[in-house]
PDB file of C-alpha atoms and ligand atoms in Angstrom:
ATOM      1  CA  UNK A   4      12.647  -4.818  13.533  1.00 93.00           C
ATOM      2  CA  UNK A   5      11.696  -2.150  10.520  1.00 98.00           C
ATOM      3  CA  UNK A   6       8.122  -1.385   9.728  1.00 98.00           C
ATOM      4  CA  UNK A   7       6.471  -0.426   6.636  1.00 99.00           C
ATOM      5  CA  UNK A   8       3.106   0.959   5.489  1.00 99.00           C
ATOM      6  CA  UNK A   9       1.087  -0.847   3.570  1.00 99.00           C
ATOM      7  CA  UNK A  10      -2.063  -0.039   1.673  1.00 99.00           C
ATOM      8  CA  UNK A  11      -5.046  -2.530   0.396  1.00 99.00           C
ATOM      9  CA  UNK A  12      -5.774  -0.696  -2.655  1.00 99.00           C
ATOM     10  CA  UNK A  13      -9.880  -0.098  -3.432  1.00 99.00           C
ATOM     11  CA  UNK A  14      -9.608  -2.736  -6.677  1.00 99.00           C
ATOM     12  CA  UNK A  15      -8.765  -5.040  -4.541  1.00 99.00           C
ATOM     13  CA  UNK A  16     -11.146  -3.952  -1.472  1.00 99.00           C
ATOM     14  CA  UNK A  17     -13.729  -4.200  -3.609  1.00 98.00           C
ATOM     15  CA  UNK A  18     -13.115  -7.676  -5.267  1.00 99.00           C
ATOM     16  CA  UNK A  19     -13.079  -8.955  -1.586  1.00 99.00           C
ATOM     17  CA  UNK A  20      -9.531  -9.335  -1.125  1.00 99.00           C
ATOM     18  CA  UNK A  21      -8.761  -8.581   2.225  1.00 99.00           C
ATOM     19  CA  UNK A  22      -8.261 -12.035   3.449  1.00 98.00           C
ATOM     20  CA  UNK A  23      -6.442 -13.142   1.159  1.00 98.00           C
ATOM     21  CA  UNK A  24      -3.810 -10.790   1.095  1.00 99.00           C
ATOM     22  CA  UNK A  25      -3.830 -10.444   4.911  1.00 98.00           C
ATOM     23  CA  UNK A  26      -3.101 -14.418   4.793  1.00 98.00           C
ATOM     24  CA  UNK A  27      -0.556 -14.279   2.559  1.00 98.00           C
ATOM     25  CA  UNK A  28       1.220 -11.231   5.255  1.00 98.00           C
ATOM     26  CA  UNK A  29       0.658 -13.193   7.911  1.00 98.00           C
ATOM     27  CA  UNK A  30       2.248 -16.027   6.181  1.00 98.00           C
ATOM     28  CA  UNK A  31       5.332 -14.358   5.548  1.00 98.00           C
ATOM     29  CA  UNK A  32       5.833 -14.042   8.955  1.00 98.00           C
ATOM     30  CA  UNK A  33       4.687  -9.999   8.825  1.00 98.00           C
ATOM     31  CA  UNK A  34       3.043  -8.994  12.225  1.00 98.00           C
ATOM     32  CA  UNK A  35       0.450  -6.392  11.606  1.00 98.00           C
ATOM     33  CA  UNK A  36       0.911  -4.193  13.890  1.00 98.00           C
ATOM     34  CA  UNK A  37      -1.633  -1.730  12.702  1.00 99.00           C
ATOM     35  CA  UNK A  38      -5.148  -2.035  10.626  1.00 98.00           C
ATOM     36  CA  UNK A  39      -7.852  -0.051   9.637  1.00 98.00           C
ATOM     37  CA  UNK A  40     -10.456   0.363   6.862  1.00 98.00           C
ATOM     38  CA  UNK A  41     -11.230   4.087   6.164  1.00 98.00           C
ATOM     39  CA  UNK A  42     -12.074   5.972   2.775  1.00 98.00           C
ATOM     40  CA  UNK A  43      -9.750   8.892   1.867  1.00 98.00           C
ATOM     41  CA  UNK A  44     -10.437  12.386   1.216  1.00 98.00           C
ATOM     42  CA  UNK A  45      -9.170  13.858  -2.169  1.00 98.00           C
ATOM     43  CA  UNK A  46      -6.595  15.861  -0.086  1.00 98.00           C
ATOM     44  CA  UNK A  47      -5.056  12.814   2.115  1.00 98.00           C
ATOM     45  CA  UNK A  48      -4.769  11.070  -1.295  1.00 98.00           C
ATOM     46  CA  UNK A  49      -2.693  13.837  -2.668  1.00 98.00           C
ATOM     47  CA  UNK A  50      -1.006  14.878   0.446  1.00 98.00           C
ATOM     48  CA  UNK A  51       0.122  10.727   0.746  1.00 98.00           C
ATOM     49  CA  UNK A  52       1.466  10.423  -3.052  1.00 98.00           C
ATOM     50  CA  UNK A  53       2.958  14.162  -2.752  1.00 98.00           C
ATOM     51  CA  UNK A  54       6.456  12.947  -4.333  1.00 97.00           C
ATOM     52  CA  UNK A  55       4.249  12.142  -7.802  1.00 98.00           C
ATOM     53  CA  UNK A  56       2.476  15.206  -7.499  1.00 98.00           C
ATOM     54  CA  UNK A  57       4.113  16.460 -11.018  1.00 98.00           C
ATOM     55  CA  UNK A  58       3.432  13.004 -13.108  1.00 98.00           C
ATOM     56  CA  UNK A  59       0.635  13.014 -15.642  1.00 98.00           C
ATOM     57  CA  UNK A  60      -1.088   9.991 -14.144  1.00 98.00           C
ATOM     58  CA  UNK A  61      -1.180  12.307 -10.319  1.00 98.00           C
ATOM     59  CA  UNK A  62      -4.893  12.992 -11.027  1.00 98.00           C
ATOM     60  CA  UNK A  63      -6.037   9.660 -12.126  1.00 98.00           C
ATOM     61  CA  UNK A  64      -4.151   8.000  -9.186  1.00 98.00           C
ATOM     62  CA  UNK A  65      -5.627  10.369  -6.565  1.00 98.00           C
ATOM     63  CA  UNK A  66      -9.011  10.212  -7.901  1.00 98.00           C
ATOM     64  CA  UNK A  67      -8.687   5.899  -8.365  1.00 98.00           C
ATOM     65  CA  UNK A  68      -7.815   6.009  -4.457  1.00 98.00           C
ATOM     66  CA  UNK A  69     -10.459   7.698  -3.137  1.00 98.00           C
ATOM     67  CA  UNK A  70     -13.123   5.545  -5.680  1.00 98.00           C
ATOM     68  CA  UNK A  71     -13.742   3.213  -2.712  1.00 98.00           C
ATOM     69  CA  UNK A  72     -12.266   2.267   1.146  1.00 99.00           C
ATOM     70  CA  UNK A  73      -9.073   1.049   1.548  1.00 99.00           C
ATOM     71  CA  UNK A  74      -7.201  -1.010   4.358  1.00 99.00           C
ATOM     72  CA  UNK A  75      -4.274   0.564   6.416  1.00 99.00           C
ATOM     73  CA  UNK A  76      -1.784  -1.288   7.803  1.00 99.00           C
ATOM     74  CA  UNK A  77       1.360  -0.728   9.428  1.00 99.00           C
ATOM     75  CA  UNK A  78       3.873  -4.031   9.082  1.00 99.00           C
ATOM     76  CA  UNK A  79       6.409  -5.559  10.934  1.00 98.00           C
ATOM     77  CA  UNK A  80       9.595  -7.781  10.704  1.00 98.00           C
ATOM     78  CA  UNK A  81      12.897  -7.415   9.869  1.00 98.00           C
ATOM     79  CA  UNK A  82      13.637  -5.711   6.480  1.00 98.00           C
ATOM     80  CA  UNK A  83       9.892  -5.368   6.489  1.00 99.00           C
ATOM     81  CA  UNK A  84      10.382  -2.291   3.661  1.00 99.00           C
ATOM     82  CA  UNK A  85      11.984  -4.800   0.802  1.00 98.00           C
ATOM     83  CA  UNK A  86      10.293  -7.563   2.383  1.00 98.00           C
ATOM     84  CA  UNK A  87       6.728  -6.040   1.732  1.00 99.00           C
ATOM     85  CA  UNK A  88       7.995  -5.301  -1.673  1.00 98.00           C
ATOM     86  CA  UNK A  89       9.160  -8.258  -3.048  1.00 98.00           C
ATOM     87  CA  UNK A  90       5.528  -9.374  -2.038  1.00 98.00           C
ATOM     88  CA  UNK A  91       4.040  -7.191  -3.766  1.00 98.00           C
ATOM     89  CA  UNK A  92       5.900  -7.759  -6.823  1.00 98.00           C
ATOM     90  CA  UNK A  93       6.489  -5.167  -9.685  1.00 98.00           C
ATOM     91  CA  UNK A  94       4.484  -2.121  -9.703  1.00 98.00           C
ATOM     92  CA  UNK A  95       2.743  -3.166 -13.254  1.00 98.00           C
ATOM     93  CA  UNK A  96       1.551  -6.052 -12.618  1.00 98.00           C
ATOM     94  CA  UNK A  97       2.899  -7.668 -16.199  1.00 98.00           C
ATOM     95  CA  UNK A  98       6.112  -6.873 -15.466  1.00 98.00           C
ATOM     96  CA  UNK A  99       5.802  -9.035 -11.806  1.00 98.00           C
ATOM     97  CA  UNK A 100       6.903 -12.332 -10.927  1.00 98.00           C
ATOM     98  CA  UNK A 101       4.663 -15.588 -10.346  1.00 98.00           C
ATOM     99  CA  UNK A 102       2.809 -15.605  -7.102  1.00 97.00           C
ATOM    100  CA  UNK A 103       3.104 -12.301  -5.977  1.00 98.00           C
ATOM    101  CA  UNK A 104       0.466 -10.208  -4.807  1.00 98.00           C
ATOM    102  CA  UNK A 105       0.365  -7.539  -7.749  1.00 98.00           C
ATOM    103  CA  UNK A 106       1.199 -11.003 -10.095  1.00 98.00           C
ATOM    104  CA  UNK A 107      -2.368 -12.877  -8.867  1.00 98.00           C
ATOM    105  CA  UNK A 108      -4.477 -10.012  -8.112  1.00 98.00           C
ATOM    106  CA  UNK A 109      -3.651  -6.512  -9.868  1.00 98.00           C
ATOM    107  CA  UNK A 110      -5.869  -5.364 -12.673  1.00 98.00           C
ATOM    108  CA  UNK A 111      -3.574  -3.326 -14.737  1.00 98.00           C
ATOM    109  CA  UNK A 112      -0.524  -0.558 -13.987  1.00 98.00           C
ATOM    110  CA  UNK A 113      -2.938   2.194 -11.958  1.00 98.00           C
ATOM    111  CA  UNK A 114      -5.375  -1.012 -10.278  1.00 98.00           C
ATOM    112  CA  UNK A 115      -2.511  -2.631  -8.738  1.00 98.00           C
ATOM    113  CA  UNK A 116      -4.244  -3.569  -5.429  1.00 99.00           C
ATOM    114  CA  UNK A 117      -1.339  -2.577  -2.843  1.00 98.00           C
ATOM    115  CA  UNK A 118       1.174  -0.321  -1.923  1.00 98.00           C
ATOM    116  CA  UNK A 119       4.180  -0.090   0.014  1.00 98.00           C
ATOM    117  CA  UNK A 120       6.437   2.306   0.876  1.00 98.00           C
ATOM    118  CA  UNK A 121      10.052   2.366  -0.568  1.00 98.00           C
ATOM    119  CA  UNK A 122      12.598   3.394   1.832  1.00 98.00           C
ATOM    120  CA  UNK A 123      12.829   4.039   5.507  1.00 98.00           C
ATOM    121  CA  UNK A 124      12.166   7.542   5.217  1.00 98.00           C
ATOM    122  CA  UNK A 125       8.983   7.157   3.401  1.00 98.00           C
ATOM    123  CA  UNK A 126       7.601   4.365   5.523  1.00 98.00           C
ATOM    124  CA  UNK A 127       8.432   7.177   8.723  1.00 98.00           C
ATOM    125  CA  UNK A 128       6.469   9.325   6.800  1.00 98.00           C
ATOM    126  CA  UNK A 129       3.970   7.696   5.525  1.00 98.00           C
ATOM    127  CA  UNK A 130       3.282   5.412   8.654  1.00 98.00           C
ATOM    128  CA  UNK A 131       3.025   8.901  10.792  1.00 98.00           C
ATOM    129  CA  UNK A 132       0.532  10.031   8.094  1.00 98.00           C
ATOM    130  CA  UNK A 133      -2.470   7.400   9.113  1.00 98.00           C
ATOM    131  CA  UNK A 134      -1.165   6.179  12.291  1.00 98.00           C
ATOM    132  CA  UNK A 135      -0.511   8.104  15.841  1.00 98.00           C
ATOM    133  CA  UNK A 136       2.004   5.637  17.572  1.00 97.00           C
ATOM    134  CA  UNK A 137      -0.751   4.628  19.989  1.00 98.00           C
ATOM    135  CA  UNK A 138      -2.733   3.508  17.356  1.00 98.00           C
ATOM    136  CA  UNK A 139       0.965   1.017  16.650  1.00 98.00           C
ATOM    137  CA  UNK A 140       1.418  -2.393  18.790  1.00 98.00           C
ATOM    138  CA  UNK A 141       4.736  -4.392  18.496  1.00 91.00           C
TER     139      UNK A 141
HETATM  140  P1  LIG B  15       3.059   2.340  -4.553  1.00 69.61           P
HETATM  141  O1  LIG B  15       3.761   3.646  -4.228  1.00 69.61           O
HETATM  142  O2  LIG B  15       1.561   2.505  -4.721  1.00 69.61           O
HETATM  143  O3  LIG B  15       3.438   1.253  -3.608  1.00 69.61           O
HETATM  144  P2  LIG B  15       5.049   1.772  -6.479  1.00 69.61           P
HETATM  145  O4  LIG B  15       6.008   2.316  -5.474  1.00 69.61           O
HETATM  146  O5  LIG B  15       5.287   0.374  -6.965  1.00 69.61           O
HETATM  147  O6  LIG B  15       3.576   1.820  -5.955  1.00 69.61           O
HETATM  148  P3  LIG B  15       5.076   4.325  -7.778  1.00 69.61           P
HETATM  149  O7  LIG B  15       6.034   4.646  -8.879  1.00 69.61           O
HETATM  150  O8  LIG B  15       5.315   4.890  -6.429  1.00 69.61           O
HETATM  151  O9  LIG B  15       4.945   2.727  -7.722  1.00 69.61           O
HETATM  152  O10 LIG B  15       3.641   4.744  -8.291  1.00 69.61           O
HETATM  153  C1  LIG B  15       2.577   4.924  -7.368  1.00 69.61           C
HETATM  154  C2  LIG B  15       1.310   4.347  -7.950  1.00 69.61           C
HETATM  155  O11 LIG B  15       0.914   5.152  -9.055  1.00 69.61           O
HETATM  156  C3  LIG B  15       1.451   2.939  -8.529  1.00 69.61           C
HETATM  157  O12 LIG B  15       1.308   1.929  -7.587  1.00 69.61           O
HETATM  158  C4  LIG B  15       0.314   2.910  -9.526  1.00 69.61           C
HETATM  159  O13 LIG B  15      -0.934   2.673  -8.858  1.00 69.61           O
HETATM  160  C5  LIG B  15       0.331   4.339 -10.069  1.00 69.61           C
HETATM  161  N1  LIG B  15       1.131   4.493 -11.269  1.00 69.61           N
HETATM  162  C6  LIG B  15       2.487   4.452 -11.360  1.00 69.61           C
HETATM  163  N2  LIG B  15       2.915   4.663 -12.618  1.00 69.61           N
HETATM  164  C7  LIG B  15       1.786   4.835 -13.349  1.00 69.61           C
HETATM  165  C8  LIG B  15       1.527   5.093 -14.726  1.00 69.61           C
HETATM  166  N3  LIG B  15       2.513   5.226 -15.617  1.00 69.61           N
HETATM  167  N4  LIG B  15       0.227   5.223 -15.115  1.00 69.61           N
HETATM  168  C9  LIG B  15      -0.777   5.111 -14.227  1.00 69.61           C
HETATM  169  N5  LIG B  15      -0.606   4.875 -12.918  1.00 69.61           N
HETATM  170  C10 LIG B  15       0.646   4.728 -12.477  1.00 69.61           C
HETATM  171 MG1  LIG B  16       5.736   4.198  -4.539  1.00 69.61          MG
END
């Protein structure tokens, strides 16, 4: 079993979208094993996307993901990392395939309604970042 963080992005908070992208998790066989709604601060935001830190679009990403709440959640299955991706779909949401999360529900490249991390040693990090392992249930 692998897990994965994944993030609700405010766009789609906002739009109502939490059910529907939960569904389509739970569908795929995903357990959540982890959830919560909280709003970031300015600093988690940065602190969380440190690796783009030196890319122009840092500040307008950091500032977009503290514009409203967003859902937490800490996934489950095997190959959960790639699995969450391929979900997802491509990180512009032009670029991604038919019926995919970022596909159906994205606005645009920066408003793409989820995240998920990209290799195990981000989703260790990443997961530890939100989550204490009590907080975590298999
Ligand atoms: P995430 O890390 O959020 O799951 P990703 O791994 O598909 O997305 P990254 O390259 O890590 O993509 O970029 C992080 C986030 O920064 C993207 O999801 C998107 O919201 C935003 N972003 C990426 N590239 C751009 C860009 N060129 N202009 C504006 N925003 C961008
Ligand atoms: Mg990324």
């Amino acid at each position: 079993m692998e897990r994965t963080l994944a993030i609700i992005k405010p766009d789609a908070v906002e739009r109502n979208l939490i059910g529907k992208i939960s569904e389509r998790i739970e569908s795929k066989e995903f357990k959540i094993a982890a959830m919560k709604k909280v709003a970031l601060s300015k600093n988690q935001a940065e602190n969380f996307y440190h690796v783009h830190r030196e890319r122009p679009f840092f500040n307008d990403l950091t500032t977009y993901m503290i514009s409203g709440p967003v859902v937490l959640m800490v996934l489950e299955k095997e190959n959960a990392i790639v699995g969450w991706r391929e979900l997802m779909g491509a990180t512009n949401p032009a670029d991604a395939t038919e019926g995919t999360i970022r596909k159906d529900f994205a606005i645009n490249l920066e408003k793409n309604s989820a995240h998920g991390s990209d290799s195990p040693e981000t989703a260790a990090f990443e997961i530890s970042f939100f989550f204490s392992q009590t907080e975590i249930f298999s």
